[in-house]
Amino acid sequence: MAELLKIKSEVEEFKKEYFYRNSQAEENRQREYQAANRIQSWFRASKVRAYLSHLHKKAIIIQRIWRGFTARARFRQMVKAAYFIMKMNFYEEMAVRIQKRWRGFFVRKYIHNYYARKSYLEGLSRKNELVRMELAELEELQKRERDCVEMVKEQTAKVYQAHRLHHLLSTKQCPGVFNSPFRPAPHEMELLLRQVKYQAPARLDPRGRACLMGMLGPTDHSFPGTLGSPWIKTTGTCSSKPILPPISSKKQQGLLREPGEVWEQRMLCPDLTLRLQTSYTHLEEAQNQLRHKGTGSMLHHLSHSSNSFTQPAYAKSFR
């Protein structure tokens, strides 16, 4: 009985030992299998990488050879094209030279006469010189005329200023503004004030005001203050008396306006336009007269009728 129990205990221990050894063997087998797989994968990867690098090198060699071949062929084409273009340019230049010589010879012999053109240009240059001289003389004459006009305007403005400042004239008792005792000689305005006579202030029309400002010539009749007018004292045998303005007897209308000016403004009739001064059948009448009469008489009649401006009948009714 004891031996049976001992055998049973040994069997149990044997089972445990057997199971332990089988598990160790299985673990070792799995480890060896994984190691073998890793070794095989590395070897195969190394082999494939070596093969791919070999293929890559061979592909580079093939591409290098092909690219060199195509580049050399393209360069040969470029050289041929450049040589052809250079040759054509040379031929064109030679053709242009030949055409230039031939055309020059043909024009000089059959079209243009060199000596006639030379004489024409010489005559033209002489004429240009004469025209330039005439233009220079005309410009000088115009410049002198402008200077004279400016001088007359300046003198007219000075005379008008002298009329405006006549109250500043010096007297025996009191020297004027322009006759300072500290001056060795009187001022230019003082001498002009002595020549100009006093003029009563009066309202001038727009033409007179424009002339006073120097816009009209020295011979205009709207401004009496020029050097040749009777308002300035003249020393000589042919001096005439100055025409004095009329004395106003009526009451002034406004601040500085005369009664005659106000009356003229009230009774002023506006000027008729050309449409009212001429008949609406004026053109037809002129054409009919031109048919019956001669051309010269009609032109003479039109030149006189354009200046007459007779007032038509319907203008009064319109007014």
PDB file of C-alpha atoms in Angstrom:
ATOM      1  CA  MET A   1       0.000   0.000   0.000  1.00  0.00           C
ATOM      2  CA  ALA A   2       2.786   2.361   0.797  1.00  0.00           C
ATOM      3  CA  GLU A   3       4.499   1.497  -2.434  1.00  0.00           C
ATOM      4  CA  LEU A   4       1.276   2.200  -4.340  1.00  0.00           C
ATOM      5  CA  LEU A   5       1.013   5.596  -2.748  1.00  0.00           C
ATOM      6  CA  LYS A   6       4.643   6.250  -3.567  1.00  0.00           C
ATOM      7  CA  ILE A   7       4.112   5.296  -7.195  1.00  0.00           C
ATOM      8  CA  LYS A   8       1.072   7.556  -7.453  1.00  0.00           C
ATOM      9  CA  SER A   9       3.064  10.495  -6.080  1.00  0.00           C
ATOM     10  CA  GLU A  10       5.899   9.864  -8.549  1.00  0.00           C
ATOM     11  CA  VAL A  11       3.409   9.740 -11.441  1.00  0.00           C
ATOM     12  CA  GLU A  12       2.076  13.144 -10.471  1.00  0.00           C
ATOM     13  CA  GLU A  13       5.537  14.584 -10.308  1.00  0.00           C
ATOM     14  CA  PHE A  14       6.379  13.000 -13.667  1.00  0.00           C
ATOM     15  CA  LYS A  15       3.336  14.638 -15.278  1.00  0.00           C
ATOM     16  CA  LYS A  16       4.312  18.006 -13.902  1.00  0.00           C
ATOM     17  CA  GLU A  17       7.896  17.588 -15.125  1.00  0.00           C
ATOM     18  CA  TYR A  18       6.710  16.470 -18.544  1.00  0.00           C
ATOM     19  CA  PHE A  19       4.351  19.452 -18.917  1.00  0.00           C
ATOM     20  CA  TYR A  20       7.090  21.885 -17.862  1.00  0.00           C
ATOM     21  CA  ARG A  21       9.629  20.516 -20.308  1.00  0.00           C
ATOM     22  CA  ASN A  22       7.132  20.496 -23.167  1.00  0.00           C
ATOM     23  CA  SER A  23       6.268  24.201 -22.502  1.00  0.00           C
ATOM     24  CA  GLN A  24       9.981  25.133 -22.453  1.00  0.00           C
ATOM     25  CA  ALA A  25      10.563  23.253 -25.706  1.00  0.00           C
ATOM     26  CA  GLU A  26       7.596  25.052 -27.323  1.00  0.00           C
ATOM     27  CA  GLU A  27       8.905  28.452 -26.226  1.00  0.00           C
ATOM     28  CA  ASN A  28      12.371  27.659 -27.567  1.00  0.00           C
ATOM     29  CA  ARG A  29      10.861  26.518 -30.862  1.00  0.00           C
ATOM     30  CA  GLN A  30       8.818  29.744 -31.229  1.00  0.00           C
ATOM     31  CA  ARG A  31      11.878  31.852 -30.465  1.00  0.00           C
ATOM     32  CA  GLU A  32      14.001  29.978 -32.993  1.00  0.00           C
ATOM     33  CA  TYR A  33      11.234  30.320 -35.626  1.00  0.00           C
ATOM     34  CA  GLN A  34      11.035  34.103 -35.138  1.00  0.00           C
ATOM     35  CA  ALA A  35      14.838  34.386 -35.330  1.00  0.00           C
ATOM     36  CA  ALA A  36      14.883  32.410 -38.565  1.00  0.00           C
ATOM     37  CA  ASN A  37      12.115  34.624 -40.054  1.00  0.00           C
ATOM     38  CA  ARG A  38      14.053  37.744 -39.160  1.00  0.00           C
ATOM     39  CA  ILE A  39      17.271  36.410 -40.684  1.00  0.00           C
ATOM     40  CA  GLN A  40      15.472  35.408 -43.883  1.00  0.00           C
ATOM     41  CA  SER A  41      13.678  38.787 -44.219  1.00  0.00           C
ATOM     42  CA  TRP A  42      16.930  40.722 -43.773  1.00  0.00           C
ATOM     43  CA  PHE A  43      18.734  38.560 -46.318  1.00  0.00           C
ATOM     44  CA  ARG A  44      15.951  38.857 -48.863  1.00  0.00           C
ATOM     45  CA  ALA A  45      15.707  42.650 -48.323  1.00  0.00           C
ATOM     46  CA  SER A  46      19.465  43.018 -48.782  1.00  0.00           C
ATOM     47  CA  LYS A  47      19.306  40.984 -51.944  1.00  0.00           C
ATOM     48  CA  VAL A  48      16.419  43.064 -53.342  1.00  0.00           C
ATOM     49  CA  ARG A  49      18.133  46.332 -52.434  1.00  0.00           C
ATOM     50  CA  ALA A  50      21.318  45.267 -54.127  1.00  0.00           C
ATOM     51  CA  TYR A  51      19.377  44.289 -57.242  1.00  0.00           C
ATOM     52  CA  LEU A  52      17.480  47.613 -57.275  1.00  0.00           C
ATOM     53  CA  SER A  53      20.681  49.627 -56.925  1.00  0.00           C
ATOM     54  CA  HIS A  54      22.154  47.667 -59.799  1.00  0.00           C
ATOM     55  CA  LEU A  55      19.097  48.421 -61.952  1.00  0.00           C
ATOM     56  CA  HIS A  56      19.278  52.103 -60.960  1.00  0.00           C
ATOM     57  CA  LYS A  57      22.907  52.350 -62.049  1.00  0.00           C
ATOM     58  CA  LYS A  58      22.168  50.724 -65.371  1.00  0.00           C
ATOM     59  CA  ALA A  59      19.193  53.049 -65.947  1.00  0.00           C
ATOM     60  CA  ILE A  60      21.415  56.073 -65.241  1.00  0.00           C
ATOM     61  CA  ILE A  61      23.923  54.867 -67.795  1.00  0.00           C
ATOM     62  CA  ILE A  62      21.208  54.347 -70.424  1.00  0.00           C
ATOM     63  CA  GLN A  63      19.652  57.800 -69.772  1.00  0.00           C
ATOM     64  CA  ARG A  64      23.058  59.502 -69.933  1.00  0.00           C
ATOM     65  CA  ILE A  65      23.840  57.945 -73.283  1.00  0.00           C
ATOM     66  CA  TRP A  66      20.414  58.817 -74.729  1.00  0.00           C
ATOM     67  CA  ARG A  67      20.434  62.370 -73.471  1.00  0.00           C
ATOM     68  CA  GLY A  68      23.900  62.959 -74.837  1.00  0.00           C
ATOM     69  CA  PHE A  69      22.831  61.610 -78.217  1.00  0.00           C
ATOM     70  CA  THR A  70      19.691  63.785 -78.396  1.00  0.00           C
ATOM     71  CA  ALA A  71      21.595  66.909 -77.209  1.00  0.00           C
ATOM     72  CA  ARG A  72      24.286  66.400 -79.855  1.00  0.00           C
ATOM     73  CA  ALA A  73      21.625  65.969 -82.534  1.00  0.00           C
ATOM     74  CA  ARG A  74      19.820  69.127 -81.400  1.00  0.00           C
ATOM     75  CA  PHE A  75      23.064  71.091 -81.320  1.00  0.00           C
ATOM     76  CA  ARG A  76      23.859  69.954 -84.868  1.00  0.00           C
ATOM     77  CA  GLN A  77      20.426  71.247 -85.970  1.00  0.00           C
ATOM     78  CA  MET A  78      21.007  74.583 -84.237  1.00  0.00           C
ATOM     79  CA  VAL A  79      24.416  74.949 -85.914  1.00  0.00           C
ATOM     80  CA  LYS A  80      22.895  74.201 -89.313  1.00  0.00           C
ATOM     81  CA  ALA A  81      20.085  76.752 -88.769  1.00  0.00           C
ATOM     82  CA  ALA A  82      22.534  79.442 -87.566  1.00  0.00           C
ATOM     83  CA  TYR A  83      24.803  78.825 -90.557  1.00  0.00           C
ATOM     84  CA  PHE A  84      21.837  79.048 -92.925  1.00  0.00           C
ATOM     85  CA  ILE A  85      20.623  82.319 -91.357  1.00  0.00           C
ATOM     86  CA  MET A  86      24.124  83.821 -91.486  1.00  0.00           C
ATOM     87  CA  LYS A  87      24.472  82.837 -95.134  1.00  0.00           C
ATOM     88  CA  MET A  88      21.057  84.348 -96.016  1.00  0.00           C
ATOM     89  CA  ASN A  89      21.931  87.572 -94.191  1.00  0.00           C
ATOM     90  CA  PHE A  90      25.166  87.809 -96.157  1.00  0.00           C
ATOM     91  CA  TYR A  91      23.336  87.243 -99.441  1.00  0.00           C
ATOM     92  CA  GLU A  92      20.706  89.866 -98.524  1.00  0.00           C
ATOM     93  CA  GLU A  93      23.386  92.404 -97.638  1.00  0.00           C
ATOM     94  CA  MET A  94      25.126  91.822-100.959  1.00  0.00           C
ATOM     95  CA  ALA A  95      21.784  92.163-102.782  1.00  0.00           C
ATOM     96  CA  VAL A  96      21.058  95.427-100.950  1.00  0.00           C
ATOM     97  CA  ARG A  97      24.453  96.813-101.969  1.00  0.00           C
ATOM     98  CA  ILE A  98      23.879  95.884-105.600  1.00  0.00           C
ATOM     99  CA  GLN A  99      20.370  97.404-105.566  1.00  0.00           C
ATOM    100  CA  LYS A 100      21.662 100.556-103.900  1.00  0.00           C
ATOM    101  CA  ARG A 101      24.352 101.085-106.496  1.00  0.00           C
ATOM    102  CA  TRP A 102      22.000 100.393-109.382  1.00  0.00           C
ATOM    103  CA  ARG A 103      19.185 102.599-108.074  1.00  0.00           C
ATOM    104  CA  GLY A 104      21.583 105.471-107.362  1.00  0.00           C
ATOM    105  CA  PHE A 105      23.003 105.218-110.874  1.00  0.00           C
ATOM    106  CA  PHE A 106      19.537 105.032-112.444  1.00  0.00           C
ATOM    107  CA  VAL A 107      18.142 107.981-110.453  1.00  0.00           C
ATOM    108  CA  ARG A 108      21.169 110.176-111.087  1.00  0.00           C
ATOM    109  CA  LYS A 109      21.116 109.413-114.809  1.00  0.00           C
ATOM    110  CA  TYR A 110      17.412 109.308-115.748  1.00  0.00           C
ATOM    111  CA  ILE A 111      15.275 110.944-112.972  1.00  0.00           C
ATOM    112  CA  HIS A 112      17.071 113.765-111.092  1.00  0.00           C
ATOM    113  CA  ASN A 113      19.344 116.395-112.503  1.00  0.00           C
ATOM    114  CA  TYR A 114      21.966 117.110-109.853  1.00  0.00           C
ATOM    115  CA  TYR A 115      23.004 120.549-111.081  1.00  0.00           C
ATOM    116  CA  ALA A 116      19.404 121.698-111.525  1.00  0.00           C
ATOM    117  CA  ARG A 117      18.586 120.566-107.997  1.00  0.00           C
ATOM    118  CA  LYS A 118      21.722 122.294-106.697  1.00  0.00           C
ATOM    119  CA  SER A 119      20.790 125.598-108.347  1.00  0.00           C
ATOM    120  CA  TYR A 120      17.204 125.264-107.076  1.00  0.00           C
ATOM    121  CA  LEU A 121      18.395 124.728-103.513  1.00  0.00           C
ATOM    122  CA  GLU A 122      20.772 127.687-103.734  1.00  0.00           C
ATOM    123  CA  GLY A 123      17.947 129.923-104.975  1.00  0.00           C
ATOM    124  CA  LEU A 124      15.701 128.597-102.251  1.00  0.00           C
ATOM    125  CA  SER A 125      18.300 129.363 -99.579  1.00  0.00           C
ATOM    126  CA  ARG A 126      18.687 132.938-100.891  1.00  0.00           C
ATOM    127  CA  LYS A 127      14.913 133.380-100.876  1.00  0.00           C
ATOM    128  CA  ASN A 128      14.730 132.042 -97.353  1.00  0.00           C
ATOM    129  CA  GLU A 129      17.350 134.545 -96.241  1.00  0.00           C
ATOM    130  CA  LEU A 130      15.364 137.395 -97.813  1.00  0.00           C
ATOM    131  CA  VAL A 131      12.145 136.212 -96.182  1.00  0.00           C
ATOM    132  CA  ARG A 132      13.882 135.946 -92.812  1.00  0.00           C
ATOM    133  CA  MET A 133      15.233 139.488 -93.188  1.00  0.00           C
ATOM    134  CA  GLU A 134      11.759 140.792 -94.079  1.00  0.00           C
ATOM    135  CA  LEU A 135      10.226 138.940 -91.129  1.00  0.00           C
ATOM    136  CA  ALA A 136      12.887 140.378 -88.805  1.00  0.00           C
ATOM    137  CA  GLU A 137      12.147 143.899 -90.093  1.00  0.00           C
ATOM    138  CA  LEU A 138       8.403 143.305 -89.661  1.00  0.00           C
ATOM    139  CA  GLU A 139       8.937 142.045 -86.129  1.00  0.00           C
ATOM    140  CA  GLU A 140      11.076 145.088 -85.299  1.00  0.00           C
ATOM    141  CA  LEU A 141       8.398 147.396 -86.728  1.00  0.00           C
ATOM    142  CA  GLN A 142       5.643 145.683 -84.765  1.00  0.00           C
ATOM    143  CA  LYS A 143       7.745 145.870 -81.625  1.00  0.00           C
ATOM    144  CA  ARG A 144       8.241 149.622 -82.120  1.00  0.00           C
ATOM    145  CA  GLU A 145       4.526 150.066 -82.727  1.00  0.00           C
ATOM    146  CA  ARG A 146       3.731 148.148 -79.520  1.00  0.00           C
ATOM    147  CA  ASP A 147       6.249 150.264 -77.616  1.00  0.00           C
ATOM    148  CA  CYS A 148       4.653 153.442 -78.986  1.00  0.00           C
ATOM    149  CA  VAL A 149       1.177 152.215 -78.025  1.00  0.00           C
ATOM    150  CA  GLU A 150       2.387 151.326 -74.541  1.00  0.00           C
ATOM    151  CA  MET A 151       4.052 154.718 -74.199  1.00  0.00           C
ATOM    152  CA  VAL A 152       0.866 156.503 -75.303  1.00  0.00           C
ATOM    153  CA  LYS A 153      -1.209 154.416 -72.872  1.00  0.00           C
ATOM    154  CA  GLU A 154       1.206 155.178 -70.055  1.00  0.00           C
ATOM    155  CA  GLN A 155       1.142 158.903 -70.854  1.00  0.00           C
ATOM    156  CA  THR A 156      -2.671 158.824 -71.056  1.00  0.00           C
ATOM    157  CA  ALA A 157      -2.853 157.115 -67.675  1.00  0.00           C
ATOM    158  CA  LYS A 158      -0.499 159.723 -66.215  1.00  0.00           C
ATOM    159  CA  VAL A 159      -2.659 162.544 -67.581  1.00  0.00           C
ATOM    160  CA  TYR A 160      -5.783 160.923 -66.162  1.00  0.00           C
ATOM    161  CA  GLN A 161      -4.043 160.516 -62.815  1.00  0.00           C
ATOM    162  CA  ALA A 162      -3.048 164.180 -62.975  1.00  0.00           C
ATOM    163  CA  HIS A 163      -6.710 165.097 -63.513  1.00  0.00           C
ATOM    164  CA  ARG A 164      -7.647 162.966 -60.520  1.00  0.00           C
ATOM    165  CA  LEU A 165      -4.907 164.488 -58.321  1.00  0.00           C
ATOM    166  CA  HIS A 166      -5.174 168.086 -59.482  1.00  0.00           C
ATOM    167  CA  HIS A 167      -6.117 169.164 -55.967  1.00  0.00           C
ATOM    168  CA  LEU A 168      -2.564 168.235 -54.829  1.00  0.00           C
ATOM    169  CA  LEU A 169      -1.025 170.994 -56.958  1.00  0.00           C
ATOM    170  CA  SER A 170       1.410 173.254 -55.153  1.00  0.00           C
ATOM    171  CA  THR A 171       0.572 176.867 -54.413  1.00  0.00           C
ATOM    172  CA  LYS A 172       2.632 179.854 -53.341  1.00  0.00           C
ATOM    173  CA  GLN A 173       1.481 179.495 -49.763  1.00  0.00           C
ATOM    174  CA  CYS A 174       1.611 175.675 -49.345  1.00  0.00           C
ATOM    175  CA  PRO A 175       3.761 173.258 -51.325  1.00  0.00           C
ATOM    176  CA  GLY A 176       2.005 170.161 -52.595  1.00  0.00           C
ATOM    177  CA  VAL A 177       2.707 166.504 -51.898  1.00  0.00           C
ATOM    178  CA  PHE A 178       4.848 166.108 -54.991  1.00  0.00           C
ATOM    179  CA  ASN A 179       6.829 169.344 -54.406  1.00  0.00           C
ATOM    180  CA  SER A 180       8.790 168.495 -51.287  1.00  0.00           C
ATOM    181  CA  PRO A 181      11.220 171.195 -50.066  1.00  0.00           C
ATOM    182  CA  PHE A 182      13.809 168.473 -49.503  1.00  0.00           C
ATOM    183  CA  ARG A 183      13.948 167.641 -53.226  1.00  0.00           C
ATOM    184  CA  PRO A 184      16.458 169.457 -55.430  1.00  0.00           C
ATOM    185  CA  ALA A 185      13.853 169.584 -58.241  1.00  0.00           C
ATOM    186  CA  PRO A 186      10.072 169.127 -58.385  1.00  0.00           C
ATOM    187  CA  HIS A 187       8.624 165.660 -58.965  1.00  0.00           C
ATOM    188  CA  GLU A 188       7.490 164.522 -62.412  1.00  0.00           C
ATOM    189  CA  MET A 189       3.854 164.470 -61.264  1.00  0.00           C
ATOM    190  CA  GLU A 190       4.208 168.047 -60.022  1.00  0.00           C
ATOM    191  CA  LEU A 191       5.278 169.207 -63.486  1.00  0.00           C
ATOM    192  CA  LEU A 192       2.384 167.308 -65.052  1.00  0.00           C
ATOM    193  CA  LEU A 193      -0.088 168.857 -62.577  1.00  0.00           C
ATOM    194  CA  ARG A 194       1.110 172.290 -63.627  1.00  0.00           C
ATOM    195  CA  GLN A 195       0.386 171.538 -67.287  1.00  0.00           C
ATOM    196  CA  VAL A 196      -3.078 170.032 -66.717  1.00  0.00           C
ATOM    197  CA  LYS A 197      -6.068 172.236 -66.015  1.00  0.00           C
ATOM    198  CA  TYR A 198      -8.702 171.391 -63.470  1.00  0.00           C
ATOM    199  CA  GLN A 199     -11.626 169.318 -64.789  1.00  0.00           C
ATOM    200  CA  ALA A 200     -14.980 169.115 -63.047  1.00  0.00           C
ATOM    201  CA  PRO A 201     -15.886 165.560 -61.986  1.00  0.00           C
ATOM    202  CA  ALA A 202     -18.412 164.033 -64.387  1.00  0.00           C
ATOM    203  CA  ARG A 203     -19.903 160.603 -65.008  1.00  0.00           C
ATOM    204  CA  LEU A 204     -18.317 159.045 -68.092  1.00  0.00           C
ATOM    205  CA  ASP A 205     -19.721 156.415 -70.400  1.00  0.00           C
ATOM    206  CA  PRO A 206     -18.032 152.994 -70.575  1.00  0.00           C
ATOM    207  CA  ARG A 207     -15.965 154.024 -73.605  1.00  0.00           C
ATOM    208  CA  GLY A 208     -14.601 157.009 -71.736  1.00  0.00           C
ATOM    209  CA  ARG A 209     -13.778 154.933 -68.664  1.00  0.00           C
ATOM    210  CA  ALA A 210     -12.044 152.329 -70.828  1.00  0.00           C
ATOM    211  CA  CYS A 211      -9.992 155.027 -72.501  1.00  0.00           C
ATOM    212  CA  LEU A 212      -9.002 156.488 -69.129  1.00  0.00           C
ATOM    213  CA  MET A 213      -7.679 153.075 -68.107  1.00  0.00           C
ATOM    214  CA  GLY A 214      -5.512 152.995 -71.227  1.00  0.00           C
ATOM    215  CA  MET A 215      -7.560 150.621 -73.393  1.00  0.00           C
ATOM    216  CA  LEU A 216      -8.048 153.034 -76.350  1.00  0.00           C
ATOM    217  CA  GLY A 217      -5.619 154.971 -78.493  1.00  0.00           C
ATOM    218  CA  PRO A 218      -4.391 158.515 -77.889  1.00  0.00           C
ATOM    219  CA  THR A 219      -6.570 159.975 -80.650  1.00  0.00           C
ATOM    220  CA  ASP A 220      -9.862 158.671 -79.245  1.00  0.00           C
ATOM    221  CA  HIS A 221     -12.492 161.389 -78.695  1.00  0.00           C
ATOM    222  CA  SER A 222     -14.017 159.865 -75.577  1.00  0.00           C
ATOM    223  CA  PHE A 223     -11.108 160.950 -73.330  1.00  0.00           C
ATOM    224  CA  PRO A 224     -10.078 164.610 -73.353  1.00  0.00           C
ATOM    225  CA  GLY A 225      -6.938 164.095 -71.284  1.00  0.00           C
ATOM    226  CA  THR A 226      -4.364 163.360 -73.976  1.00  0.00           C
ATOM    227  CA  LEU A 227      -1.433 165.556 -74.706  1.00  0.00           C
ATOM    228  CA  GLY A 228      -3.117 167.151 -77.698  1.00  0.00           C
ATOM    229  CA  SER A 229      -6.450 167.920 -75.981  1.00  0.00           C
ATOM    230  CA  PRO A 230      -7.519 171.474 -75.033  1.00  0.00           C
ATOM    231  CA  TRP A 231      -7.587 170.543 -71.323  1.00  0.00           C
ATOM    232  CA  ILE A 232      -3.789 170.891 -71.164  1.00  0.00           C
ATOM    233  CA  LYS A 233      -2.104 174.244 -71.245  1.00  0.00           C
ATOM    234  CA  THR A 234      -0.274 174.766 -74.531  1.00  0.00           C
ATOM    235  CA  THR A 235       2.478 177.324 -74.989  1.00  0.00           C
ATOM    236  CA  GLY A 236       2.483 178.669 -78.548  1.00  0.00           C
ATOM    237  CA  THR A 237       0.807 180.967 -80.996  1.00  0.00           C
ATOM    238  CA  CYS A 238      -1.823 178.471 -82.143  1.00  0.00           C
ATOM    239  CA  SER A 239      -3.275 177.731 -78.692  1.00  0.00           C
ATOM    240  CA  SER A 240      -7.071 177.532 -78.496  1.00  0.00           C
ATOM    241  CA  LYS A 241      -9.346 178.105 -75.532  1.00  0.00           C
ATOM    242  CA  PRO A 242     -10.389 175.027 -73.542  1.00  0.00           C
ATOM    243  CA  ILE A 243     -13.977 173.881 -73.873  1.00  0.00           C
ATOM    244  CA  LEU A 244     -15.469 174.070 -70.401  1.00  0.00           C
ATOM    245  CA  PRO A 245     -18.229 171.695 -69.341  1.00  0.00           C
ATOM    246  CA  PRO A 246     -21.751 173.124 -68.977  1.00  0.00           C
ATOM    247  CA  ILE A 247     -22.826 174.278 -65.560  1.00  0.00           C
ATOM    248  CA  SER A 248     -25.465 172.003 -64.150  1.00  0.00           C
ATOM    249  CA  SER A 249     -28.447 173.984 -62.932  1.00  0.00           C
ATOM    250  CA  LYS A 250     -30.805 171.171 -62.013  1.00  0.00           C
ATOM    251  CA  LYS A 251     -30.720 169.026 -58.959  1.00  0.00           C
ATOM    252  CA  GLN A 252     -28.384 166.048 -59.013  1.00  0.00           C
ATOM    253  CA  GLN A 253     -30.052 162.663 -59.512  1.00  0.00           C
ATOM    254  CA  GLY A 254     -28.215 160.203 -57.302  1.00  0.00           C
ATOM    255  CA  LEU A 255     -24.722 160.452 -55.868  1.00  0.00           C
ATOM    256  CA  LEU A 256     -22.522 161.297 -58.889  1.00  0.00           C
ATOM    257  CA  ARG A 257     -24.958 161.255 -61.819  1.00  0.00           C
ATOM    258  CA  GLU A 258     -26.050 164.198 -63.907  1.00  0.00           C
ATOM    259  CA  PRO A 259     -29.706 164.798 -64.726  1.00  0.00           C
ATOM    260  CA  GLY A 260     -29.037 164.560 -68.467  1.00  0.00           C
ATOM    261  CA  GLU A 261     -27.591 161.053 -68.073  1.00  0.00           C
ATOM    262  CA  VAL A 262     -30.543 159.934 -65.983  1.00  0.00           C
ATOM    263  CA  TRP A 263     -32.980 161.363 -68.560  1.00  0.00           C
ATOM    264  CA  GLU A 264     -31.183 159.597 -71.421  1.00  0.00           C
ATOM    265  CA  GLN A 265     -31.308 156.330 -69.510  1.00  0.00           C
ATOM    266  CA  ARG A 266     -35.044 156.709 -68.950  1.00  0.00           C
ATOM    267  CA  MET A 267     -35.794 157.589 -72.570  1.00  0.00           C
ATOM    268  CA  LEU A 268     -33.309 155.134 -74.084  1.00  0.00           C
ATOM    269  CA  CYS A 269     -34.766 152.893 -76.781  1.00  0.00           C
ATOM    270  CA  PRO A 270     -33.058 149.493 -77.102  1.00  0.00           C
ATOM    271  CA  ASP A 271     -31.343 148.773 -80.403  1.00  0.00           C
ATOM    272  CA  LEU A 272     -33.216 146.473 -82.755  1.00  0.00           C
ATOM    273  CA  THR A 273     -31.659 143.166 -83.651  1.00  0.00           C
ATOM    274  CA  LEU A 274     -30.771 142.173 -87.186  1.00  0.00           C
ATOM    275  CA  ARG A 275     -33.852 139.971 -87.366  1.00  0.00           C
ATOM    276  CA  LEU A 276     -36.107 142.993 -86.763  1.00  0.00           C
ATOM    277  CA  GLN A 277     -34.114 145.486 -88.818  1.00  0.00           C
ATOM    278  CA  THR A 278     -34.328 143.421 -92.008  1.00  0.00           C
ATOM    279  CA  SER A 279     -37.314 141.880 -93.719  1.00  0.00           C
ATOM    280  CA  TYR A 280     -37.884 138.143 -93.629  1.00  0.00           C
ATOM    281  CA  THR A 281     -38.162 138.206 -97.463  1.00  0.00           C
ATOM    282  CA  HIS A 282     -34.898 140.089 -97.859  1.00  0.00           C
ATOM    283  CA  LEU A 283     -33.022 137.078 -99.319  1.00  0.00           C
ATOM    284  CA  GLU A 284     -35.733 136.300-101.921  1.00  0.00           C
ATOM    285  CA  GLU A 285     -35.882 139.938-102.991  1.00  0.00           C
ATOM    286  CA  ALA A 286     -32.127 140.060-103.423  1.00  0.00           C
ATOM    287  CA  GLN A 287     -32.154 136.882-105.538  1.00  0.00           C
ATOM    288  CA  ASN A 288     -34.906 138.288-107.783  1.00  0.00           C
ATOM    289  CA  GLN A 289     -33.011 141.536-108.266  1.00  0.00           C
ATOM    290  CA  LEU A 290     -29.867 139.553-109.052  1.00  0.00           C
ATOM    291  CA  ARG A 291     -31.675 137.692-111.821  1.00  0.00           C
ATOM    292  CA  HIS A 292     -32.946 140.919-113.454  1.00  0.00           C
ATOM    293  CA  LYS A 293     -29.933 143.173-112.968  1.00  0.00           C
ATOM    294  CA  GLY A 294     -26.241 142.675-113.424  1.00  0.00           C
ATOM    295  CA  THR A 295     -23.935 141.171-110.848  1.00  0.00           C
ATOM    296  CA  GLY A 296     -21.918 144.353-110.271  1.00  0.00           C
ATOM    297  CA  SER A 297     -24.926 146.581-109.664  1.00  0.00           C
ATOM    298  CA  MET A 298     -26.420 144.013-107.305  1.00  0.00           C
ATOM    299  CA  LEU A 299     -23.237 143.787-105.250  1.00  0.00           C
ATOM    300  CA  HIS A 300     -23.146 147.599-105.072  1.00  0.00           C
ATOM    301  CA  HIS A 301     -26.769 147.635-103.911  1.00  0.00           C
ATOM    302  CA  LEU A 302     -26.136 144.963-101.260  1.00  0.00           C
ATOM    303  CA  SER A 303     -23.066 146.807 -99.942  1.00  0.00           C
ATOM    304  CA  HIS A 304     -25.160 149.984 -99.514  1.00  0.00           C
ATOM    305  CA  SER A 305     -28.226 148.231 -98.132  1.00  0.00           C
ATOM    306  CA  SER A 306     -26.166 146.360 -95.514  1.00  0.00           C
ATOM    307  CA  ASN A 307     -25.062 149.680 -94.011  1.00  0.00           C
ATOM    308  CA  SER A 308     -28.473 151.425 -94.134  1.00  0.00           C
ATOM    309  CA  PHE A 309     -30.498 149.013 -91.915  1.00  0.00           C
ATOM    310  CA  THR A 310     -33.863 150.586 -92.611  1.00  0.00           C
ATOM    311  CA  GLN A 311     -36.439 149.917 -89.929  1.00  0.00           C
ATOM    312  CA  PRO A 312     -39.292 147.660 -91.140  1.00  0.00           C
ATOM    313  CA  ALA A 313     -42.938 148.451 -90.477  1.00  0.00           C
ATOM    314  CA  TYR A 314     -43.559 145.613 -88.076  1.00  0.00           C
ATOM    315  CA  ALA A 315     -40.706 146.756 -85.796  1.00  0.00           C
ATOM    316  CA  LYS A 316     -42.842 149.626 -84.459  1.00  0.00           C
ATOM    317  CA  SER A 317     -45.672 147.318 -83.614  1.00  0.00           C
ATOM    318  CA  PHE A 318     -43.230 144.994 -81.891  1.00  0.00           C
ATOM    319  CA  ARG A 319     -41.893 147.910 -79.845  1.00  0.00           C
TER     320      ARG A 319
END
